[in-house]
mmCIF file of C-alpha atoms in Angstrom:
data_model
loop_
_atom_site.group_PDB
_atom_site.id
_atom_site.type_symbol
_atom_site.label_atom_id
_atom_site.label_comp_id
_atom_site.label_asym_id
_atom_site.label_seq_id
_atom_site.Cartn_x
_atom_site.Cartn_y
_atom_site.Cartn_z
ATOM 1 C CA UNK A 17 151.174 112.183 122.572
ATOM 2 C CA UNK A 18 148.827 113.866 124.865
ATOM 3 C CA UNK A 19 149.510 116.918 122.709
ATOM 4 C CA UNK A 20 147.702 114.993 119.355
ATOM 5 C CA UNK A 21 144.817 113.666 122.267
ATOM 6 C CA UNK A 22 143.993 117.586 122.832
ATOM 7 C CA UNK A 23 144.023 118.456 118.865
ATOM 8 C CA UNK A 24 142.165 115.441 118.268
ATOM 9 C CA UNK A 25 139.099 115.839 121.089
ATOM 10 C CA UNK A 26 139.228 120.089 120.207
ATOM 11 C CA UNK A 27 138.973 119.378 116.052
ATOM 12 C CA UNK A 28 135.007 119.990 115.014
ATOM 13 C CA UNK A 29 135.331 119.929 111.361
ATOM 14 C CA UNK A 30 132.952 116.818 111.026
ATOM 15 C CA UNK A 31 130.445 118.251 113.466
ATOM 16 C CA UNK A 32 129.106 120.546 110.575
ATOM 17 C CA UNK A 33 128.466 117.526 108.342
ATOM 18 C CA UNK A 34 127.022 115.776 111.032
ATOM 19 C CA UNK A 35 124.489 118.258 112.079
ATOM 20 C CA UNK A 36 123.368 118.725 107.994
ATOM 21 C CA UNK A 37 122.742 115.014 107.813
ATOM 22 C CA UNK A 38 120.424 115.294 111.159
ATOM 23 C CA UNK A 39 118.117 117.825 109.778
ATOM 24 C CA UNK A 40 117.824 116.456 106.192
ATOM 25 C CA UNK A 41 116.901 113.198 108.239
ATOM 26 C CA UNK A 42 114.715 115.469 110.104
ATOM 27 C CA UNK A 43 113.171 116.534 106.632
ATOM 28 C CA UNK A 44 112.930 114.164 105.271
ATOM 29 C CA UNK A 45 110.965 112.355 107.637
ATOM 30 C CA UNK A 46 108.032 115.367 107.706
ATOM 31 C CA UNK A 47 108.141 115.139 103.963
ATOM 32 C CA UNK A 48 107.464 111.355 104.263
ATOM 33 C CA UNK A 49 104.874 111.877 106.503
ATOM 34 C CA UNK A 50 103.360 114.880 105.040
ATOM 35 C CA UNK A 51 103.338 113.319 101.523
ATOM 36 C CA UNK A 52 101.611 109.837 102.687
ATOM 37 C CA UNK A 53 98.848 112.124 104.473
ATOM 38 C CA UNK A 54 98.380 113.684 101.253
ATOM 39 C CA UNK A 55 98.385 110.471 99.243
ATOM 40 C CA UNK A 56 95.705 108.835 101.628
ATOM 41 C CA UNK A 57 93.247 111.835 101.196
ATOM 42 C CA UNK A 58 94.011 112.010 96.748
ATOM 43 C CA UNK A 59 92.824 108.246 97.052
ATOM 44 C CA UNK A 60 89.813 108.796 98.578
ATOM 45 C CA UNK A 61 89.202 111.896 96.255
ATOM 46 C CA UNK A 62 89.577 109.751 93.372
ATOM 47 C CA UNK A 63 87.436 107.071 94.823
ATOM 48 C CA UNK A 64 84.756 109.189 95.400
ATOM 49 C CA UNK A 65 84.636 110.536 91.581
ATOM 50 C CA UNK A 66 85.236 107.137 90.368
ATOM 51 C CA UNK A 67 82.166 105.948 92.167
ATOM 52 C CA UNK A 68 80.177 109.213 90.880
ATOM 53 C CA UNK A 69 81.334 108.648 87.797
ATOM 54 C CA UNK A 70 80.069 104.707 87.566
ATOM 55 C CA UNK A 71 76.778 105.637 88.911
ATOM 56 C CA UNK A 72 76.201 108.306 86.642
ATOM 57 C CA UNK A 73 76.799 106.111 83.400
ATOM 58 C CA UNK A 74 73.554 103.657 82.382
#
């Protein structure tokens, strides 16, 4: 029995799989953040020529 305990506790085959999902958590959390800074700034892009765009029409 204690023989199976040692295999068990030594065995790091899912510690692999565990440390991919981490960093495509880590990922994708900068993307998420990244990509709503990006979206804020487009909207007040296209604001701004929406606006010119009304203005310069009689």
């Amino acid at each position: 029995m204690l023989k199976h305990v040692k295999l068990f506790c030594s065995d790091e085959e899912g510690a692999t799989a565990i440390e991919y999902g981490l960093i495509a958590a880590l990922v994708s959390v900068a993307a998420i953040g990244a990509l709503g800074a990006m979206g804020n700034s487009l909207k007040t892009m296209f604001n701004s020529v929406s606006s010119s765009l009304n203005t310069a029409t009689p």
